[in-house]
Coordinates of C-alpha atoms and ligand atoms in Angstrom, one line a residue:
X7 CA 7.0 67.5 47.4
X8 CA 9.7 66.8 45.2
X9 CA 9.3 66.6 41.2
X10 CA 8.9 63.0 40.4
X11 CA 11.1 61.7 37.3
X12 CA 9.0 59.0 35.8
X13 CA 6.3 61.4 35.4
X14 CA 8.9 64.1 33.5
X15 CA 10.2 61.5 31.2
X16 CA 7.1 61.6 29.3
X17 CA 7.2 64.9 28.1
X18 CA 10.4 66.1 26.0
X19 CA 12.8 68.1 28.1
X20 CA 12.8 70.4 25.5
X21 CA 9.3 71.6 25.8
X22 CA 9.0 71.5 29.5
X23 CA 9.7 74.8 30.9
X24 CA 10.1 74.4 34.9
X25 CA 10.2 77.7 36.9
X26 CA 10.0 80.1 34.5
X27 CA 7.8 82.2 32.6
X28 CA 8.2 84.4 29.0
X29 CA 8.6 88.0 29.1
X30 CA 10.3 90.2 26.4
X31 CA 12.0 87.2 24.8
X32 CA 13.0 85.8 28.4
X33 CA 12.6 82.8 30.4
X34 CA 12.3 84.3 33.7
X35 CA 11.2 83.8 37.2
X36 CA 8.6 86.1 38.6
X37 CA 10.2 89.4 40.9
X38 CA 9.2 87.9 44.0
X39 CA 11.0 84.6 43.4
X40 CA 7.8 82.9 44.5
X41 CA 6.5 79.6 42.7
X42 CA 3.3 77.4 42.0
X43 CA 3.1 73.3 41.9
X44 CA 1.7 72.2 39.1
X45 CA 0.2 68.6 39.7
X46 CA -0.7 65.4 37.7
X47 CA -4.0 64.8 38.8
X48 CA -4.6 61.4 38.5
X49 CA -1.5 61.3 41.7
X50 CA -1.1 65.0 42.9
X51 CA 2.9 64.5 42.2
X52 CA 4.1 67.5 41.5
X53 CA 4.9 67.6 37.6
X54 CA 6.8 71.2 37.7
X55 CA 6.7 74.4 39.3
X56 CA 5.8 77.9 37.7
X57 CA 6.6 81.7 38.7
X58 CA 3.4 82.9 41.3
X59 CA 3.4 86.4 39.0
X60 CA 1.7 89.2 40.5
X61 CA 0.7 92.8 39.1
X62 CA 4.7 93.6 39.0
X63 CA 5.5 91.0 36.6
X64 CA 2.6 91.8 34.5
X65 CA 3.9 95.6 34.4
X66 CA 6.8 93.9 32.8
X67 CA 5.3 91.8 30.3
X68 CA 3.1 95.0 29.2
X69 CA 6.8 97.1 29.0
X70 CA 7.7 93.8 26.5
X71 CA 4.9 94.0 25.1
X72 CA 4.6 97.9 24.3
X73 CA 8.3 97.4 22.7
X74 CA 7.7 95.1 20.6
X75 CA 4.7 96.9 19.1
X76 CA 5.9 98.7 16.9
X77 CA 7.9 96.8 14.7
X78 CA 5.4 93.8 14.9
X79 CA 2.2 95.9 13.4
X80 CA 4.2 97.7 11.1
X81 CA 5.8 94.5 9.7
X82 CA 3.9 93.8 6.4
X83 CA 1.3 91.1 6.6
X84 CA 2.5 88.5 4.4
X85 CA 6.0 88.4 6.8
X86 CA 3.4 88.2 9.7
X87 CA 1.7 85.2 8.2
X88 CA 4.6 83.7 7.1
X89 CA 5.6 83.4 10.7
X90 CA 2.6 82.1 11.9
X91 CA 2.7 79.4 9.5
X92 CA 6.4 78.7 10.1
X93 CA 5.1 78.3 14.2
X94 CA 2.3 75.9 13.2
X95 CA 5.0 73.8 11.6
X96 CA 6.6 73.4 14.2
X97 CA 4.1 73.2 16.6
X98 CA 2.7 70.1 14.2
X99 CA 6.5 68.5 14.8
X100 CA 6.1 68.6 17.7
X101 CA 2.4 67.1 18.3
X102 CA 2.9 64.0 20.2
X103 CA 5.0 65.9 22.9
X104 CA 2.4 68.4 23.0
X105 CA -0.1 65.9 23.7
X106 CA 2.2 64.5 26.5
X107 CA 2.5 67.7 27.9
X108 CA -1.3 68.7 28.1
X109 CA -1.9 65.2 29.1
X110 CA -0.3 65.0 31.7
X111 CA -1.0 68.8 33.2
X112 CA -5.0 68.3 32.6
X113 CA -5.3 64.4 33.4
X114 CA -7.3 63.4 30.2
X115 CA -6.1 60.8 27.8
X116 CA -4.5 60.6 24.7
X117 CA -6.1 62.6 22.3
X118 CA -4.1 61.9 19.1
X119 CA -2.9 65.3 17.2
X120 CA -3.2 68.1 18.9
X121 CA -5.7 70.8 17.1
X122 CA -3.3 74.0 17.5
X123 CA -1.1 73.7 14.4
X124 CA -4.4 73.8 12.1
X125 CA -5.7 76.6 14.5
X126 CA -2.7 78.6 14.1
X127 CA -2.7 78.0 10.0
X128 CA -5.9 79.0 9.6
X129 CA -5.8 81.9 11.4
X130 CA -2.5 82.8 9.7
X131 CA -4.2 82.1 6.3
X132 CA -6.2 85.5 7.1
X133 CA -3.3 87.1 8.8
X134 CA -2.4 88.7 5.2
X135 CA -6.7 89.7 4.5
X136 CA -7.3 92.1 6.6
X137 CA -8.5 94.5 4.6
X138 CA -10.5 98.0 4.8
X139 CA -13.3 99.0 2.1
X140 CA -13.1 102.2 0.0
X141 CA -16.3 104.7 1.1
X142 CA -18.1 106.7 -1.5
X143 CA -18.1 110.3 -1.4
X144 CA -19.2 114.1 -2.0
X145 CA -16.6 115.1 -4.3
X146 CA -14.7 114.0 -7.1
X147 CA -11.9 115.1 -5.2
X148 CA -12.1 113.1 -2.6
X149 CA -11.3 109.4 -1.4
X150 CA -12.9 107.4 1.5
X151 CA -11.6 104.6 2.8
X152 CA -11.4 102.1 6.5
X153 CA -8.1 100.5 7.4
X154 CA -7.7 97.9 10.2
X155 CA -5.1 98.5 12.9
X156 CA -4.4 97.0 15.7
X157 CA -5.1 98.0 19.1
X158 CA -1.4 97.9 20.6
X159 CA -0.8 95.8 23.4
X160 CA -3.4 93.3 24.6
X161 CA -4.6 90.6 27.0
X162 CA -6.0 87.4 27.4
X163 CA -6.6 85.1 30.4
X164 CA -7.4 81.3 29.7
X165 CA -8.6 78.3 31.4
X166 CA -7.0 75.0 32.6
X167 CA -9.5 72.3 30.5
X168 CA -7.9 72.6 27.2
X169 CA -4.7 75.3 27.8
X170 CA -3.7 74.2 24.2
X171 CA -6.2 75.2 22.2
X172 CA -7.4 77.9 24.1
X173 CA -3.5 79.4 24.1
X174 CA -3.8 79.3 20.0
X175 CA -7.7 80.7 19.8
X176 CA -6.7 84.2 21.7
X177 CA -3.0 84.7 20.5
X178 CA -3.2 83.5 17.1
X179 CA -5.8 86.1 15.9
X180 CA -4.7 88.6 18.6
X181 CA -0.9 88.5 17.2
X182 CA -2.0 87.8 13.2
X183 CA -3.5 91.3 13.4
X184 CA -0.5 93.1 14.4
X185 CA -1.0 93.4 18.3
X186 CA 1.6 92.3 20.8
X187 CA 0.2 90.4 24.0
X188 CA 0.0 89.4 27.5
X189 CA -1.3 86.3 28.2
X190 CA -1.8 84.7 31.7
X191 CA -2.3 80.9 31.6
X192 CA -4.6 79.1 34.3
X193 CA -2.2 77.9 37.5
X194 CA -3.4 74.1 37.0
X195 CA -2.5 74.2 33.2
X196 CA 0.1 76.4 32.5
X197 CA 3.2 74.0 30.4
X198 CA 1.4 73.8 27.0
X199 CA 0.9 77.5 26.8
X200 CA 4.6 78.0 27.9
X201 CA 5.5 75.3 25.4
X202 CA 3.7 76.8 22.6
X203 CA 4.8 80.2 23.9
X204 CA 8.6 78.7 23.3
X205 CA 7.9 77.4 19.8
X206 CA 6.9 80.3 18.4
X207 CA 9.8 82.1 19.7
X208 CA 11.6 79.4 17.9
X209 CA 9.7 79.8 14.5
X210 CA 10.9 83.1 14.6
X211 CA 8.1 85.3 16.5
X212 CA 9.9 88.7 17.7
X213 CA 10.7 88.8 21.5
X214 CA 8.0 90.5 23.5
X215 CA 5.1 89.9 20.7
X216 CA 4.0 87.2 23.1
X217 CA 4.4 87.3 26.4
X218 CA 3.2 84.6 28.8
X219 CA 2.8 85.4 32.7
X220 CA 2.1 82.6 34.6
X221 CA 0.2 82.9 38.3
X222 CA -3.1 82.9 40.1
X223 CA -6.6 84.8 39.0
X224 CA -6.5 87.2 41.8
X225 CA -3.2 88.1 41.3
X226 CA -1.7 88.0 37.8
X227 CA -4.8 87.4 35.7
X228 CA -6.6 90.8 37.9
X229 CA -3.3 92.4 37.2
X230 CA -4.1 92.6 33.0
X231 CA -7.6 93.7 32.5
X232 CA -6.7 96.4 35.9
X233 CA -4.5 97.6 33.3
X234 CA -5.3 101.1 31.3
X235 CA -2.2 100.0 29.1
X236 CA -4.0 96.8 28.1
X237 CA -6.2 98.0 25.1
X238 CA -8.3 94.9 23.8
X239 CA -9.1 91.8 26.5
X240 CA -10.2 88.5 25.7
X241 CA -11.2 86.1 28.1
X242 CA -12.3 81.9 28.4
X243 CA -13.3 80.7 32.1
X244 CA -16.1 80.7 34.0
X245 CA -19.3 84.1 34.3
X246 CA -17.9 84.8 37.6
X247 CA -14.9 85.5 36.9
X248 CA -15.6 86.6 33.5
X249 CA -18.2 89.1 35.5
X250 CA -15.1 90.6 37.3
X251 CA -12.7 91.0 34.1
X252 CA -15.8 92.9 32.5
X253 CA -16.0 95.3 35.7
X254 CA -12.1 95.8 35.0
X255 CA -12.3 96.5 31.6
X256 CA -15.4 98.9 32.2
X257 CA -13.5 101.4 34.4
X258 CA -10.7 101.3 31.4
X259 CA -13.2 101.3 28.5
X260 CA -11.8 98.3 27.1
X261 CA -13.3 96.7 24.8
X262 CA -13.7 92.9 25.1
X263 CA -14.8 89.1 24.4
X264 CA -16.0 86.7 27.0
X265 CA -16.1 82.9 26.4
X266 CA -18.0 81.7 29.1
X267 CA -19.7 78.6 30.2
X268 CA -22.7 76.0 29.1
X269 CA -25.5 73.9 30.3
X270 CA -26.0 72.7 26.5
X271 CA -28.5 70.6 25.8
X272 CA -29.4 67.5 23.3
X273 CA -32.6 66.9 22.2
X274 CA -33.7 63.4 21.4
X275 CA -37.0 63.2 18.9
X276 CA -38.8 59.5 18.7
X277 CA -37.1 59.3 15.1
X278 CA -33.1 59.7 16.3
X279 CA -30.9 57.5 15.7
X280 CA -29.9 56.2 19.0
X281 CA -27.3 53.6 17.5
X282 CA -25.6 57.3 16.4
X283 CA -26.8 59.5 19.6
X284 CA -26.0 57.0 22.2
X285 CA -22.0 57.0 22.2
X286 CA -21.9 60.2 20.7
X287 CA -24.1 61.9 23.8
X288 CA -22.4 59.8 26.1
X289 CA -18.9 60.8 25.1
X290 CA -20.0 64.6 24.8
X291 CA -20.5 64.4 28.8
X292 CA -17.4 62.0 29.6
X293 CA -14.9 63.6 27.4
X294 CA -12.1 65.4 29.6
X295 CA -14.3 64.0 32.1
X296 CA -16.8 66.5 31.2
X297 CA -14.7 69.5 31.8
X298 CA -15.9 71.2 28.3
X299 CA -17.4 74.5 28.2
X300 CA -19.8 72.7 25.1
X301 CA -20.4 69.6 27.2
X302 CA -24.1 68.3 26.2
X303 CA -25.3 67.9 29.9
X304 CA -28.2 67.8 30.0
X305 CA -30.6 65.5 27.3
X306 CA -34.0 66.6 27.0
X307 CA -35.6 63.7 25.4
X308 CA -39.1 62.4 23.9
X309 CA -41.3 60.6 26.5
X310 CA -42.0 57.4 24.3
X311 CA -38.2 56.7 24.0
X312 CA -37.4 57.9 27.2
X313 CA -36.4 54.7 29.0
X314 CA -34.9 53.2 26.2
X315 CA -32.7 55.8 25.7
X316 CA -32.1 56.0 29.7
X317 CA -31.3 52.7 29.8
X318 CA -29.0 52.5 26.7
X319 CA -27.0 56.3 28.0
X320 CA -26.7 53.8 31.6
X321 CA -25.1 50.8 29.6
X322 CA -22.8 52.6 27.4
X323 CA -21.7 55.2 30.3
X324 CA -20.9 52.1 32.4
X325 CA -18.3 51.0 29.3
X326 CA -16.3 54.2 30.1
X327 CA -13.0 53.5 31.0
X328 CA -11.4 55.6 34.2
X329 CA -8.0 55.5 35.3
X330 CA -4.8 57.5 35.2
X331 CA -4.4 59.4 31.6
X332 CA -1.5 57.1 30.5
X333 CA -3.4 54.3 30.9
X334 CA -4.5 54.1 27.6
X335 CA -8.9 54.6 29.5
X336 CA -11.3 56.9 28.0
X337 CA -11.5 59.5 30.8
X338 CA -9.0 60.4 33.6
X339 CA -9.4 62.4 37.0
X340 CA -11.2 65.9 37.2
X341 CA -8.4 68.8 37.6
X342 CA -8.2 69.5 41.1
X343 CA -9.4 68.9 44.8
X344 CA -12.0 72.1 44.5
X345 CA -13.3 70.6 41.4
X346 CA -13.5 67.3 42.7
X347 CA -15.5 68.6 45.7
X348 CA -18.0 70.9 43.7
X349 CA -18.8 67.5 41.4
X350 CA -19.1 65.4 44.2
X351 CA -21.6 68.0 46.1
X352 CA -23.7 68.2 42.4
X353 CA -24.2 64.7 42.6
X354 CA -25.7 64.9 46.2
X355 CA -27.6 67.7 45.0
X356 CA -28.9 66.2 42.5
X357 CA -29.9 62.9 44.6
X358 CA -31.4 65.7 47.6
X359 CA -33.4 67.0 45.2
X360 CA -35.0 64.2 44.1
X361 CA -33.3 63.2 40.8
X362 CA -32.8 58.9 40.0
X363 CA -29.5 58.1 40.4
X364 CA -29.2 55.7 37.7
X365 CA -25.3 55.0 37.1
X366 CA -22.3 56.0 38.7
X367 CA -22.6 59.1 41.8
X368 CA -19.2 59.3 43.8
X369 CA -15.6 58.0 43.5
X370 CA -14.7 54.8 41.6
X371 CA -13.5 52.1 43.7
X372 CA -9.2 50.4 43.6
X373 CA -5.8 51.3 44.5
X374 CA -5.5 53.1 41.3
X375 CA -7.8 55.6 42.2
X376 CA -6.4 56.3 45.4
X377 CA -4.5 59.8 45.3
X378 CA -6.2 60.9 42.1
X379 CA -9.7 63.7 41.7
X380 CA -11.5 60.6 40.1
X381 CA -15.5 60.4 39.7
X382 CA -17.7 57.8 37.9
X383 CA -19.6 58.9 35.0
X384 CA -23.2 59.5 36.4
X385 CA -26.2 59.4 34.9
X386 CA -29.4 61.2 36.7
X387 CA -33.3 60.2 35.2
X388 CA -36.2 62.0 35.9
X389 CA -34.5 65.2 36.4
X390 CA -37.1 68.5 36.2
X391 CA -36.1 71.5 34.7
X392 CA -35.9 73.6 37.2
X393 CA -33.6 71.2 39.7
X394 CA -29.8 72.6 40.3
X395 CA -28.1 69.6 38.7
X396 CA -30.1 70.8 35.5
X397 CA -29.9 74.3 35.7
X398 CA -25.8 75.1 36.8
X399 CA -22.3 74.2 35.2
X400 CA -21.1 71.1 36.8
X401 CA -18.0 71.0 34.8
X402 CA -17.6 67.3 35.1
X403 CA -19.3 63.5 34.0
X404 CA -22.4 64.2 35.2
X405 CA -25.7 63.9 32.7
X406 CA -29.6 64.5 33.1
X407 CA -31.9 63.1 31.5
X408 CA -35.7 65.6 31.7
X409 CA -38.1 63.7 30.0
X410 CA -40.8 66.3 28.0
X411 CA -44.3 65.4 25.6
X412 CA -43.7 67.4 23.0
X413 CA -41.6 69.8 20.8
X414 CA -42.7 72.9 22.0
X415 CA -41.6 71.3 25.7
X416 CA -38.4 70.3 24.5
X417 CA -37.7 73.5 23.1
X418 CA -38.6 75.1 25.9
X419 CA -36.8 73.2 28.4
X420 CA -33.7 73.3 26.3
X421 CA -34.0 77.0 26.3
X422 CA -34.8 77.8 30.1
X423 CA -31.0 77.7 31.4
X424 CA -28.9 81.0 31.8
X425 CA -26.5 80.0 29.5
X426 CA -26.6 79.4 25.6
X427 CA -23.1 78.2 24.2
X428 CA -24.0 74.9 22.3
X429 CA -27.7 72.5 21.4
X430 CA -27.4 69.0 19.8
X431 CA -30.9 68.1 17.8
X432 CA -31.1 64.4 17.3
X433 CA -33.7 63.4 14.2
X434 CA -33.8 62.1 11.1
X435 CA -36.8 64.7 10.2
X436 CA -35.3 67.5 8.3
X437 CA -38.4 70.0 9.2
X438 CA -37.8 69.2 12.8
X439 CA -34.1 70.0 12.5
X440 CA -34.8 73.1 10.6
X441 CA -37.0 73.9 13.0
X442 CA -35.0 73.1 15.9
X443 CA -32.1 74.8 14.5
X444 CA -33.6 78.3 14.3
X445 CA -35.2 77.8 18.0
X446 CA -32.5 77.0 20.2
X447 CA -30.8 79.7 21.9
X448 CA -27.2 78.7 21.2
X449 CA -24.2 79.6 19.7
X450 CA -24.2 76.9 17.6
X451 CA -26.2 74.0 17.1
X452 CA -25.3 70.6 15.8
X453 CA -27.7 68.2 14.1
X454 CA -27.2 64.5 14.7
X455 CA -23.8 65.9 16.6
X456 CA -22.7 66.1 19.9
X457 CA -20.9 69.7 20.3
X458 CA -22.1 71.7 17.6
X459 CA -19.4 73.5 15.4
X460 CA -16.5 70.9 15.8
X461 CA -16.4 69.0 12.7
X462 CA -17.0 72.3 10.6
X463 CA -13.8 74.0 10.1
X464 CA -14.2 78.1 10.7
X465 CA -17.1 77.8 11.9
X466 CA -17.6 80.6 14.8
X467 CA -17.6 79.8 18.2
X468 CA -19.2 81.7 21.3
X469 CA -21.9 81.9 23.3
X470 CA -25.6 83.0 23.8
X471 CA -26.9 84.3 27.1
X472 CA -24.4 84.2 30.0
X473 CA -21.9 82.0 27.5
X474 CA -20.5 85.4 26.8
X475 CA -20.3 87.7 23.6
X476 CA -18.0 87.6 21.0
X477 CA -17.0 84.7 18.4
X478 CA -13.4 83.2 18.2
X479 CA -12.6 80.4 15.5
X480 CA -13.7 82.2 12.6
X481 CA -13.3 84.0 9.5
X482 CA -13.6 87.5 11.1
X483 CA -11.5 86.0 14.4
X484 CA -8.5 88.5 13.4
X485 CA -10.3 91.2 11.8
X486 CA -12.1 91.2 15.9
X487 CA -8.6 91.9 16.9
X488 CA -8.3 95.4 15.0
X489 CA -10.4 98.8 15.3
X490 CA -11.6 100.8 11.9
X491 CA -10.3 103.8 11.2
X492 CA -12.1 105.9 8.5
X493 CA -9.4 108.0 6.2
X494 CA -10.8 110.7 4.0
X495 CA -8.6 112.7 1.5
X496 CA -9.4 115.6 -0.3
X497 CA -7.4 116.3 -3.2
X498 CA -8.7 118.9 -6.3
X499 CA -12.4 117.8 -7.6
X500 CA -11.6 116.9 -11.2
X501 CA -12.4 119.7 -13.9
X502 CA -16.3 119.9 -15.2
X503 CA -16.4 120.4 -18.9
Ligands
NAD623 P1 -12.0 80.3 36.0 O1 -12.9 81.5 35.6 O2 -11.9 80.0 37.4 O3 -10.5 80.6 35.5 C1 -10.2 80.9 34.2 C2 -8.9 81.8 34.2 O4 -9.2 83.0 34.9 C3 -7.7 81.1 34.9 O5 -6.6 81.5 34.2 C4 -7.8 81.9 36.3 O6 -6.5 82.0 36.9 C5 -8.2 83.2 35.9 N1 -8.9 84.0 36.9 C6 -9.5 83.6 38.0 N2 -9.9 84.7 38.7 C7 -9.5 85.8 38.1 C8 -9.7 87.2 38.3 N3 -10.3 87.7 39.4 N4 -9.1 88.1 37.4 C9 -8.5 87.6 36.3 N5 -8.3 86.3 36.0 C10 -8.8 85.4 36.9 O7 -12.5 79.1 35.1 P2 -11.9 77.7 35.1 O8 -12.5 77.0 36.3 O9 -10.4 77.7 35.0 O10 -12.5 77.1 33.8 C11 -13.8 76.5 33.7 C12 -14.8 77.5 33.1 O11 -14.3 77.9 31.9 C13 -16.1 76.8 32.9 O12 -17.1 77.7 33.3 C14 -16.1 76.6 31.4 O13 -17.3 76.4 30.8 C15 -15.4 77.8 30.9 N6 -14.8 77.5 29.6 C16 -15.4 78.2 28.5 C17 -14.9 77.9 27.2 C18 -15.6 78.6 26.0 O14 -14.9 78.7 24.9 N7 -16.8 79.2 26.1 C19 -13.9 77.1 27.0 C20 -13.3 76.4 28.1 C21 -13.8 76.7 29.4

């Protein structure tokens, strides 16, 4: 396959690295000389082509990486933050090509400005507020007191569904706290991370203080949590594989966060407001064509609205736009072939098991469809709790609709998955949604809102469950990045009398 131009003129040349990776300060290719295709999945043209890193290239990046060190956590913190915010600048001058970029490597849409300049500012507005606490003590000689250092060199591994935003959630904090780091990018997604990776070299970012390492999972990614040089991971993908980065760390005692996957539910009570729930609910499952860790899959709803709403989720999911990302629709293709398969084999599932087909269920029909990983947004009815399609991560446009008779049902239902990263409550009863709120297992919850903490700004973000442990986004998301140390001091106890 050759790279296609029409494709590349999209995305500013200046942004697009082809063929090379970021280590110590330097575009370079990985030591075996070997390469990945990344695609455009609404065609499978080849788009550009990455280093295929393995656990060599990775030794380098941690050698960068321990270099750097130094001098980054012992530069004061207002210089750090000053840094950061001079990298969200430009990564906010450079938003539309961003967009481009991410567009084009994921297959989803226009999204308008980019969230990473206002993830990197925040997160550089605590840079400079990491602070210890002083500790009383035995003497009057004596001080007590924490500080907050940073671990030294760490990792981070990422997924393909949003490689923006994810790139700025682990290095942002991970770097604001003084810790250099190596950060693999998934193989289907790896250009915004590289981009973002090169702009912050340009703000002024020392060399080696981030160091991206582009390859496959079982090669590069294993590479980083294998290794007893890494000394903090953090990691966003799926509970398998988050599974076998947590065995890694364990036989390094390193410590870690895992940002794993949902089944998230949204309850409808009689008294929603469906005008509200409807669009919102039906763009929480069709938005990057579902591919969202917080995607509201499943809605548990009230049995004496239940076909109503059914039959207003079926009208409004039929509305949805699908095409190629640059054709100004409302959801592209899925990411890959292997992706594209696993939907298609839910939706069979779902229909084996006995669940109503109600919209949508395979690929959409035309020319423009042809090469692409495109699926119909689906809705199922009269799913039961306990059927696949309402139990396990689909990671696309699929939605199910369990009918239940009560509160205690719905609650119940929403609660019996595995997972526990995100609950919608949808009422205009303020008991029930204070009630609601305290019984969902979920990282967050939203009221009258499709994924809960994403029109709060700060608000913490992790899972419940298998969802993984840990909270990014936050307040305390650099202070995670840094260990306590406890100083005393003994001096002479001042004089009695
Ligand atoms: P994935 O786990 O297959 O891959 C994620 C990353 O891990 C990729 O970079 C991949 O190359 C790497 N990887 C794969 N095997 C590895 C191994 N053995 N060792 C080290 N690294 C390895 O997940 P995915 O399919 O890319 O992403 C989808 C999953 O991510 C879904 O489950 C989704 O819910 C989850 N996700 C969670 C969040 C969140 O914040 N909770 C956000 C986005 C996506």
């Amino acid at each position: 396959m050759t790279i296609t131009t029409d494709h590349q003129a999209t995305i500013d040349s200046a942004l697009r690295v082809d063929g090379v990776q970021l280590i110590g300060g330097e575009w370079v290719t990985s030591g075996t000389g070997r390469t990945i295709d990344v695609v455009n999945p609404a065609n499978r043209e080849v788009i550009a082509r990455v280093p295929r890193s393995d656990a060599d290239d990775v030794d380098l990046a941690i050698k960068a990486a321990e270099k750097a060190f130094p001098a980054w956590r012992d530069l004061d913190a207002s210089s750090r933050a000053r840094l950061l915010f001079r990298w969200a600048d430009l990564i906010e001058e450079h938003n539309a090509e961003l967009d481009s970029l991410e567009s084009q490597e994921v297959g989803r849409p226009s999204w308008g400005p980019p969230p990473m300049a206002n993830q990197i500012r925040f997160i550089a507005g605590q840079a400079d507020k990491v602070q210890g606490v002083s500790l009383p003590t035995r003497s009057t000689g004596s001080l007590g007191l924490t500080l907050r250092e940073p671990y030294g060199v760490v990792g981070g591994v990422i997924p393909w569904n949003a490689p923006g935003p994810m790139f700025a959630n682990e290095v942002g904090p991970a770097i604001a706290a003084g810790n250099t780091m190596v950060m693999k990018p998934a193989e289907d997604a790896p250009l915004t991370p590289l981009a973002l990776a090169k702009l912050a070299l340009e703000a002024g970012i020392p060399a080696g203080v981030i160091n991206v390492v582009t390859g496959y999972g079982h090669e590069a990614g294993a590479a980083i949590p294998a290794d007893p040089r890494i000394r903090r991971m953090g990691f966003t993908g799926s509970p398998q594989t988050g599974r076998a980065i947590m065995e890694s760390c364990a036989r390094n005692l390193t410590p870690l966060h895992l940002e794993l996957g949902g089944k998230s539910p949204q309850v409808v009570f009689p008294d929603a407001d469906l005008d509200a729930a409807i669009p919102a609910m039906t763009m929480g499952i069709t938005l990057n064509t579902g591919q969202v860790c917080a995607a509201g899959s499943r809605v548990v709803v009230h049995r004496s609205i239940h076909a109503e709403v059914v039959e207003r989720l079926a009208a409004q999911m039929r509305k949805v736009t699908v095409g190629p990302w640059h054709q100004q629709v409302a959801m592209g293709p899925l990411i890959n072939q292997k992706q594209h398969e696993r939907v298609l084999s839910y939706i069979e599932i779902g229909k084996e098991q006995g669940a109503e087909l109600v919209t949508g269920g395979g690929r959409p029909q035309g020319e423009e469809f042809g090469d692409g990983f495109f699926v119909e947004p689906t809705l199922f009815d009269k799913v039961s709790p306990g059927m696949r399609i309402a139990q396990e991560e689909i990671f696309g446009p699929v939605l199910s609709v369990i009918p239940v008779d009560d509160e205690a049902e719905a609650i119940e239902v929403a609660n019996g998955v595995d997972y526990g990263l995100v609950a919608s409550v949808w009422t205009r009863d303020i008991g029930t949604a204070v009630r609601a709120s305290r019984a969902l297992q979920a990282g967050q919850v939203g009221v009258n809102t499709p994924i809960g903490a994403g029109t709060v700004i700060g608000g913490p973000f992790g899972g419940y469950k298998n969802s993984g442990f840990g909270r990014t986004m936050g307040a305390d998301s650099v202070l995670d990045w840094t260990q306590v140390k406890t100083v005393s001091m003994q001096g002479a106890p001042i004089p009695r009398g």
